[in-house]
Amino acid sequence: MKISKILSPWFFNYSSSWKAIQVVILLPLITLCCTITDSLQAQNVEHETELNLERNEWISQTVSKLEAIDPELITSSVNLLTRPDDGEFYNTIDLTKDSLIKLPSGDWIYVIIHSGHDNKLIGDLSIARDQSGQVYFNQGHVCGEIRYKAHTQSPITSSEEFFLHLKDSSDKLSWKKLDHDELISAGHTHD
C-alpha cells in the first residue's frame, strides 16, 4: 500500500500552511520512532551475544562434567519404567535432578538438566552422555522435572533405543546428537 494513500486523508487535503505544520510535527515523530527501533535492535543483538556466551559456557562446563562421569562411583540411579499397553510398551522416566539411568542391556546414560526458570539465558536444556561417550541434548521444557516417554513395539533396553524413541512429554522434542554450534544458536527457552 502506498504511503500517499495512508496519509492522503490526513495530509493531502489541507492548505500548504497546515501541511507545513504537520511536517514539523510528523518529522520528529518519525525520527523518534526510527531511533527507538534502532535502539531495540541493538539491545536484541546484545541479548543474543549474552545468550550465546552464557549458554555456551554452561554447555561447555556440562560436557566437561559428563566426560568425567564414572558410573561405578555413582551410588544412586533411576530406572526407565516400561509397561505393556495394548500391544505396545509405554516407556517413561521422570527426572528432577541430574541422574544416572541404567538400562537392562548394561548401557547407561547420565543426564544433566537445566531449567529456564533458573536462568533464562541458558533456557530449558538436558544434556546426556551414554556409555560410549556420545553426547546428546534435548530442549524440552524443564519445570521442576522433565518427563521423557515413548511407545514402542518392545521395551527399550539400550541407550541407542532410548535416544531414538524417547521425547519430552510437553514439547515432544527428540534427543539429538550434540552439535555444539547448532545447540548454541537454537537458544530455545520457555517462560
Short mmCIF file of N, CA and C in Angstrom, two decimals, residues 43-175:
data_model
loop_
_atom_site.label_atom_id
_atom_site.label_comp_id
_atom_site.label_asym_id
_atom_site.label_seq_id
_atom_site.Cartn_x
_atom_site.Cartn_y
_atom_site.Cartn_z
N GLN A 43 19.77 -3.60 21.34
CA GLN A 43 19.59 -4.37 22.57
C GLN A 43 19.41 -5.84 22.26
N ASN A 44 18.68 -6.16 21.17
CA ASN A 44 18.46 -7.55 20.79
C ASN A 44 19.78 -8.21 20.42
N VAL A 45 20.65 -7.50 19.68
CA VAL A 45 21.96 -8.05 19.32
C VAL A 45 22.78 -8.31 20.58
N GLU A 46 22.76 -7.34 21.53
CA GLU A 46 23.48 -7.52 22.79
C GLU A 46 22.93 -8.73 23.54
N HIS A 47 21.58 -8.89 23.56
CA HIS A 47 20.98 -10.03 24.27
C HIS A 47 21.39 -11.34 23.62
N GLU A 48 21.40 -11.39 22.27
CA GLU A 48 21.80 -12.62 21.59
C GLU A 48 23.24 -12.97 21.92
N THR A 49 24.11 -11.97 21.94
CA THR A 49 25.51 -12.21 22.28
C THR A 49 25.63 -12.72 23.71
N GLU A 50 24.88 -12.08 24.63
CA GLU A 50 24.87 -12.52 26.02
C GLU A 50 24.33 -13.93 26.14
N LEU A 51 23.25 -14.22 25.42
CA LEU A 51 22.65 -15.55 25.43
C LEU A 51 23.66 -16.58 24.96
N ASN A 52 24.32 -16.31 23.84
CA ASN A 52 25.28 -17.26 23.31
C ASN A 52 26.45 -17.48 24.26
N LEU A 53 26.94 -16.42 24.90
CA LEU A 53 28.06 -16.57 25.82
C LEU A 53 27.67 -17.38 27.05
N GLU A 54 26.55 -17.04 27.67
CA GLU A 54 26.09 -17.73 28.89
C GLU A 54 25.78 -19.19 28.58
N ARG A 55 25.05 -19.42 27.50
CA ARG A 55 24.65 -20.77 27.09
C ARG A 55 25.88 -21.60 26.72
N ASN A 56 26.78 -20.98 25.96
CA ASN A 56 27.99 -21.66 25.53
C ASN A 56 28.82 -22.09 26.73
N GLU A 57 28.96 -21.21 27.71
CA GLU A 57 29.74 -21.53 28.91
C GLU A 57 29.10 -22.70 29.66
N TRP A 58 27.78 -22.66 29.83
CA TRP A 58 27.09 -23.74 30.55
C TRP A 58 27.23 -25.07 29.81
N ILE A 59 27.05 -25.04 28.49
CA ILE A 59 27.16 -26.28 27.70
C ILE A 59 28.58 -26.84 27.81
N SER A 60 29.58 -26.00 27.67
CA SER A 60 30.97 -26.46 27.77
C SER A 60 31.27 -27.08 29.14
N GLN A 61 30.82 -26.41 30.20
CA GLN A 61 31.02 -26.95 31.56
C GLN A 61 30.29 -28.27 31.74
N THR A 62 29.09 -28.35 31.21
CA THR A 62 28.28 -29.57 31.35
C THR A 62 28.91 -30.73 30.60
N VAL A 63 29.36 -30.47 29.39
CA VAL A 63 30.01 -31.54 28.61
C VAL A 63 31.27 -32.01 29.34
N SER A 64 32.02 -31.10 29.94
CA SER A 64 33.21 -31.49 30.71
C SER A 64 32.82 -32.37 31.90
N LYS A 65 31.73 -32.01 32.60
CA LYS A 65 31.25 -32.84 33.73
C LYS A 65 30.87 -34.22 33.24
N LEU A 66 30.18 -34.27 32.10
CA LEU A 66 29.74 -35.56 31.56
C LEU A 66 30.92 -36.44 31.16
N GLU A 67 31.95 -35.83 30.62
CA GLU A 67 33.14 -36.59 30.22
C GLU A 67 33.84 -37.20 31.43
N ALA A 68 33.69 -36.57 32.59
CA ALA A 68 34.34 -37.05 33.81
C ALA A 68 33.49 -38.06 34.58
N ILE A 69 32.29 -38.33 34.15
CA ILE A 69 31.38 -39.23 34.87
C ILE A 69 31.93 -40.66 34.86
N ASP A 70 31.98 -41.25 36.03
CA ASP A 70 32.30 -42.68 36.17
C ASP A 70 31.07 -43.32 36.82
N PRO A 71 30.29 -44.08 36.07
CA PRO A 71 29.05 -44.64 36.62
C PRO A 71 29.27 -45.58 37.80
N GLU A 72 30.46 -46.14 37.91
CA GLU A 72 30.77 -47.03 39.03
C GLU A 72 30.83 -46.28 40.36
N LEU A 73 31.11 -44.97 40.30
CA LEU A 73 31.22 -44.16 41.52
C LEU A 73 29.89 -43.53 41.93
N ILE A 74 28.87 -43.68 41.09
CA ILE A 74 27.56 -43.09 41.40
C ILE A 74 26.72 -44.12 42.14
N THR A 75 26.28 -43.76 43.33
CA THR A 75 25.59 -44.73 44.19
C THR A 75 24.10 -44.86 43.92
N SER A 76 23.47 -43.87 43.33
CA SER A 76 22.04 -43.98 43.06
C SER A 76 21.76 -43.82 41.58
N SER A 77 20.73 -44.47 41.11
CA SER A 77 20.34 -44.37 39.70
C SER A 77 18.82 -44.43 39.60
N VAL A 78 18.31 -44.03 38.47
CA VAL A 78 16.87 -44.12 38.21
C VAL A 78 16.66 -45.12 37.08
N ASN A 79 15.50 -45.74 37.08
CA ASN A 79 15.19 -46.75 36.07
C ASN A 79 14.14 -46.25 35.11
N LEU A 80 14.28 -46.65 33.89
CA LEU A 80 13.26 -46.41 32.88
C LEU A 80 12.09 -47.34 33.20
N LEU A 81 10.91 -46.78 33.34
CA LEU A 81 9.74 -47.60 33.62
C LEU A 81 9.14 -48.08 32.30
N THR A 82 8.93 -49.37 32.20
CA THR A 82 8.37 -49.95 30.98
C THR A 82 7.21 -50.85 31.36
N ARG A 83 6.07 -50.61 30.72
CA ARG A 83 4.92 -51.50 30.98
C ARG A 83 4.13 -51.69 29.69
N PRO A 84 3.51 -52.87 29.53
CA PRO A 84 2.73 -53.14 28.32
C PRO A 84 1.49 -52.24 28.26
N ASP A 85 1.11 -51.87 27.03
CA ASP A 85 -0.06 -51.03 26.83
C ASP A 85 -0.65 -51.35 25.46
N ASP A 86 -1.65 -52.23 25.41
CA ASP A 86 -2.33 -52.60 24.16
C ASP A 86 -1.37 -53.01 23.04
N GLY A 87 -0.49 -53.94 23.31
CA GLY A 87 0.40 -54.47 22.28
C GLY A 87 1.67 -53.66 22.08
N GLU A 88 1.75 -52.51 22.72
CA GLU A 88 2.96 -51.71 22.67
C GLU A 88 3.50 -51.58 24.08
N PHE A 89 4.67 -50.98 24.19
CA PHE A 89 5.25 -50.75 25.50
C PHE A 89 5.34 -49.25 25.75
N TYR A 90 4.86 -48.85 26.90
CA TYR A 90 4.92 -47.46 27.31
C TYR A 90 6.17 -47.30 28.16
N ASN A 91 7.11 -46.52 27.68
CA ASN A 91 8.39 -46.30 28.35
C ASN A 91 8.42 -44.87 28.88
N THR A 92 8.73 -44.70 30.14
CA THR A 92 8.74 -43.35 30.70
C THR A 92 9.80 -43.22 31.79
N ILE A 93 10.28 -41.99 31.94
CA ILE A 93 11.20 -41.69 33.03
C ILE A 93 11.02 -40.22 33.40
N ASP A 94 10.96 -39.95 34.70
CA ASP A 94 10.85 -38.58 35.21
C ASP A 94 12.17 -38.23 35.89
N LEU A 95 12.71 -37.07 35.54
CA LEU A 95 13.95 -36.62 36.16
C LEU A 95 13.71 -35.29 36.87
N THR A 96 14.13 -35.21 38.10
CA THR A 96 14.03 -33.96 38.87
C THR A 96 15.41 -33.37 39.15
N LYS A 97 16.44 -34.13 38.82
CA LYS A 97 17.81 -33.67 39.05
C LYS A 97 18.72 -34.46 38.12
N ASP A 98 19.98 -34.11 38.12
CA ASP A 98 20.96 -34.85 37.32
C ASP A 98 20.93 -36.31 37.75
N SER A 99 20.89 -37.22 36.77
CA SER A 99 20.64 -38.63 37.10
C SER A 99 21.39 -39.60 36.21
N LEU A 100 21.72 -40.74 36.81
CA LEU A 100 22.26 -41.88 36.08
C LEU A 100 21.10 -42.82 35.79
N ILE A 101 20.96 -43.19 34.52
CA ILE A 101 19.91 -44.13 34.12
C ILE A 101 20.61 -45.41 33.69
N LYS A 102 20.25 -46.52 34.36
CA LYS A 102 20.81 -47.82 33.98
C LYS A 102 19.76 -48.58 33.19
N LEU A 103 20.19 -49.18 32.08
CA LEU A 103 19.28 -49.90 31.20
C LEU A 103 19.57 -51.40 31.26
N PRO A 104 18.56 -52.25 30.92
CA PRO A 104 18.72 -53.70 31.05
C PRO A 104 19.90 -54.30 30.28
N SER A 105 20.32 -53.66 29.19
CA SER A 105 21.43 -54.21 28.39
C SER A 105 22.78 -53.98 29.05
N GLY A 106 22.80 -53.19 30.13
CA GLY A 106 24.06 -52.80 30.75
C GLY A 106 24.49 -51.40 30.32
N ASP A 107 23.82 -50.86 29.30
CA ASP A 107 24.11 -49.49 28.88
C ASP A 107 23.70 -48.53 29.99
N TRP A 108 24.28 -47.36 29.98
CA TRP A 108 23.90 -46.33 30.93
C TRP A 108 23.89 -44.97 30.27
N ILE A 109 23.16 -44.05 30.87
CA ILE A 109 23.05 -42.68 30.39
C ILE A 109 23.11 -41.78 31.62
N TYR A 110 23.91 -40.74 31.54
CA TYR A 110 23.91 -39.74 32.62
C TYR A 110 23.34 -38.46 32.03
N VAL A 111 22.30 -37.92 32.68
CA VAL A 111 21.60 -36.74 32.19
C VAL A 111 21.78 -35.59 33.18
N ILE A 112 22.13 -34.43 32.65
CA ILE A 112 22.19 -33.19 33.43
C ILE A 112 21.11 -32.26 32.86
N ILE A 113 20.23 -31.78 33.75
CA ILE A 113 19.12 -30.94 33.29
C ILE A 113 19.28 -29.50 33.79
N HIS A 114 18.74 -28.57 33.01
CA HIS A 114 18.74 -27.15 33.39
C HIS A 114 17.38 -26.56 33.06
N SER A 115 16.80 -25.85 34.01
CA SER A 115 15.52 -25.18 33.79
C SER A 115 15.73 -23.72 33.40
N GLY A 116 14.97 -23.28 32.42
CA GLY A 116 14.99 -21.87 32.04
C GLY A 116 14.50 -20.97 33.15
N HIS A 117 13.78 -21.52 34.12
CA HIS A 117 13.33 -20.74 35.28
C HIS A 117 14.52 -20.35 36.16
N ASP A 118 15.57 -21.17 36.13
CA ASP A 118 16.78 -20.87 36.91
C ASP A 118 17.64 -19.82 36.22
N ASN A 119 17.69 -19.87 34.89
CA ASN A 119 18.45 -18.88 34.14
C ASN A 119 17.91 -18.88 32.71
N LYS A 120 17.20 -17.82 32.35
CA LYS A 120 16.59 -17.74 31.02
C LYS A 120 17.61 -17.64 29.90
N LEU A 121 18.80 -17.16 30.20
CA LEU A 121 19.83 -17.06 29.17
C LEU A 121 20.29 -18.44 28.71
N ILE A 122 20.23 -19.41 29.60
CA ILE A 122 20.58 -20.79 29.23
C ILE A 122 19.36 -21.52 28.70
N GLY A 123 18.23 -21.32 29.34
CA GLY A 123 16.99 -21.93 28.88
C GLY A 123 16.81 -23.35 29.39
N ASP A 124 15.78 -24.01 28.87
CA ASP A 124 15.50 -25.40 29.22
C ASP A 124 16.39 -26.29 28.37
N LEU A 125 17.13 -27.15 29.04
CA LEU A 125 18.11 -27.95 28.32
C LEU A 125 18.49 -29.18 29.12
N SER A 126 18.49 -30.32 28.47
CA SER A 126 19.01 -31.55 29.06
C SER A 126 20.16 -32.02 28.17
N ILE A 127 21.27 -32.35 28.80
CA ILE A 127 22.42 -32.87 28.06
C ILE A 127 22.77 -34.22 28.68
N ALA A 128 23.01 -35.20 27.83
CA ALA A 128 23.24 -36.56 28.32
C ALA A 128 24.42 -37.20 27.60
N ARG A 129 25.06 -38.11 28.32
CA ARG A 129 26.17 -38.90 27.76
C ARG A 129 25.84 -40.36 27.96
N ASP A 130 26.15 -41.17 26.96
CA ASP A 130 25.95 -42.61 27.12
C ASP A 130 27.29 -43.30 27.40
N GLN A 131 27.23 -44.62 27.57
CA GLN A 131 28.41 -45.40 27.95
C GLN A 131 29.52 -45.35 26.90
N SER A 132 29.18 -45.01 25.66
CA SER A 132 30.20 -44.95 24.60
C SER A 132 30.86 -43.57 24.53
N GLY A 133 30.35 -42.61 25.31
CA GLY A 133 30.91 -41.26 25.30
C GLY A 133 30.18 -40.30 24.39
N GLN A 134 29.16 -40.80 23.65
CA GLN A 134 28.39 -39.92 22.77
C GLN A 134 27.52 -38.99 23.61
N VAL A 135 27.46 -37.70 23.23
CA VAL A 135 26.69 -36.71 23.97
C VAL A 135 25.47 -36.29 23.15
N TYR A 136 24.33 -36.18 23.82
CA TYR A 136 23.05 -35.83 23.21
C TYR A 136 22.44 -34.65 23.97
N PHE A 137 21.48 -33.99 23.33
CA PHE A 137 20.75 -32.93 24.02
C PHE A 137 19.27 -32.98 23.68
N ASN A 138 18.47 -32.42 24.59
CA ASN A 138 17.03 -32.28 24.39
C ASN A 138 16.64 -30.93 24.96
N GLN A 139 15.83 -30.17 24.22
CA GLN A 139 15.45 -28.83 24.65
C GLN A 139 14.01 -28.77 25.15
N GLY A 140 13.48 -29.90 25.62
CA GLY A 140 12.14 -29.93 26.18
C GLY A 140 12.03 -29.11 27.45
N HIS A 141 10.81 -28.76 27.80
CA HIS A 141 10.55 -27.88 28.94
C HIS A 141 10.89 -28.56 30.27
N VAL A 142 11.77 -27.92 31.04
CA VAL A 142 12.16 -28.41 32.36
C VAL A 142 11.56 -27.44 33.38
N CYS A 143 10.63 -27.93 34.16
CA CYS A 143 9.99 -27.07 35.17
C CYS A 143 9.87 -27.87 36.46
N GLY A 144 10.96 -27.92 37.22
CA GLY A 144 10.97 -28.76 38.41
C GLY A 144 11.33 -30.19 38.08
N GLU A 145 10.83 -30.67 36.95
CA GLU A 145 11.16 -32.01 36.46
C GLU A 145 10.95 -32.04 34.96
N ILE A 146 11.42 -33.08 34.35
CA ILE A 146 11.15 -33.32 32.95
C ILE A 146 10.82 -34.80 32.79
N ARG A 147 9.81 -35.08 31.98
CA ARG A 147 9.40 -36.46 31.72
C ARG A 147 9.68 -36.78 30.26
N TYR A 148 10.32 -37.93 30.06
CA TYR A 148 10.54 -38.45 28.71
C TYR A 148 9.69 -39.70 28.57
N LYS A 149 9.06 -39.83 27.40
CA LYS A 149 8.24 -41.03 27.21
C LYS A 149 8.23 -41.46 25.75
N ALA A 150 7.85 -42.73 25.55
CA ALA A 150 7.77 -43.29 24.20
C ALA A 150 6.87 -44.51 24.21
N HIS A 151 6.21 -44.75 23.10
CA HIS A 151 5.51 -46.01 22.85
C HIS A 151 6.33 -46.76 21.82
N THR A 152 6.68 -47.98 22.12
CA THR A 152 7.49 -48.79 21.20
C THR A 152 6.91 -50.20 21.12
N GLN A 153 7.35 -50.96 20.13
CA GLN A 153 6.88 -52.34 19.95
C GLN A 153 7.48 -53.27 21.00
N SER A 154 8.62 -52.89 21.55
CA SER A 154 9.26 -53.71 22.59
C SER A 154 9.86 -52.77 23.63
N PRO A 155 10.17 -53.30 24.81
CA PRO A 155 10.76 -52.45 25.84
C PRO A 155 12.10 -51.85 25.37
N ILE A 156 12.39 -50.66 25.82
CA ILE A 156 13.66 -50.02 25.49
C ILE A 156 14.72 -50.57 26.45
N THR A 157 15.79 -51.13 25.89
CA THR A 157 16.81 -51.76 26.72
C THR A 157 18.19 -51.16 26.55
N SER A 158 18.40 -50.35 25.48
CA SER A 158 19.74 -49.82 25.21
C SER A 158 19.70 -48.29 25.13
N SER A 159 20.88 -47.68 25.25
CA SER A 159 20.96 -46.22 25.15
C SER A 159 20.59 -45.77 23.74
N GLU A 160 20.96 -46.53 22.73
CA GLU A 160 20.62 -46.18 21.36
C GLU A 160 19.10 -46.09 21.19
N GLU A 161 18.37 -47.07 21.74
CA GLU A 161 16.91 -47.05 21.68
C GLU A 161 16.33 -45.89 22.49
N PHE A 162 16.94 -45.60 23.64
CA PHE A 162 16.49 -44.51 24.49
C PHE A 162 16.52 -43.19 23.71
N PHE A 163 17.67 -42.87 23.11
CA PHE A 163 17.80 -41.60 22.40
C PHE A 163 16.99 -41.57 21.11
N LEU A 164 16.73 -42.72 20.53
CA LEU A 164 15.94 -42.78 19.30
C LEU A 164 14.45 -42.57 19.57
N HIS A 165 13.93 -43.14 20.65
CA HIS A 165 12.48 -43.17 20.86
C HIS A 165 11.94 -42.18 21.89
N LEU A 166 12.67 -41.91 22.95
CA LEU A 166 12.10 -41.07 24.00
C LEU A 166 12.11 -39.59 23.63
N LYS A 167 10.97 -38.93 23.88
CA LYS A 167 10.81 -37.50 23.66
C LYS A 167 10.31 -36.89 24.96
N ASP A 168 10.55 -35.59 25.12
CA ASP A 168 10.00 -34.97 26.32
C ASP A 168 8.49 -34.90 26.17
N SER A 169 7.77 -35.04 27.27
CA SER A 169 6.32 -35.17 27.20
C SER A 169 5.59 -33.87 26.92
N SER A 170 6.18 -32.71 27.22
CA SER A 170 5.44 -31.46 26.99
C SER A 170 5.61 -30.93 25.57
N ASP A 171 6.81 -30.94 25.03
CA ASP A 171 7.05 -30.36 23.71
C ASP A 171 7.22 -31.41 22.61
N LYS A 172 7.34 -32.67 23.01
CA LYS A 172 7.53 -33.78 22.07
C LYS A 172 8.81 -33.62 21.24
N LEU A 173 9.85 -33.11 21.91
CA LEU A 173 11.13 -32.91 21.23
C LEU A 173 12.01 -34.14 21.40
N SER A 174 12.65 -34.52 20.33
CA SER A 174 13.53 -35.69 20.32
C SER A 174 14.92 -35.32 20.83
N TRP A 175 15.65 -36.35 21.24
CA TRP A 175 17.06 -36.19 21.57
C TRP A 175 17.82 -36.08 20.26
#
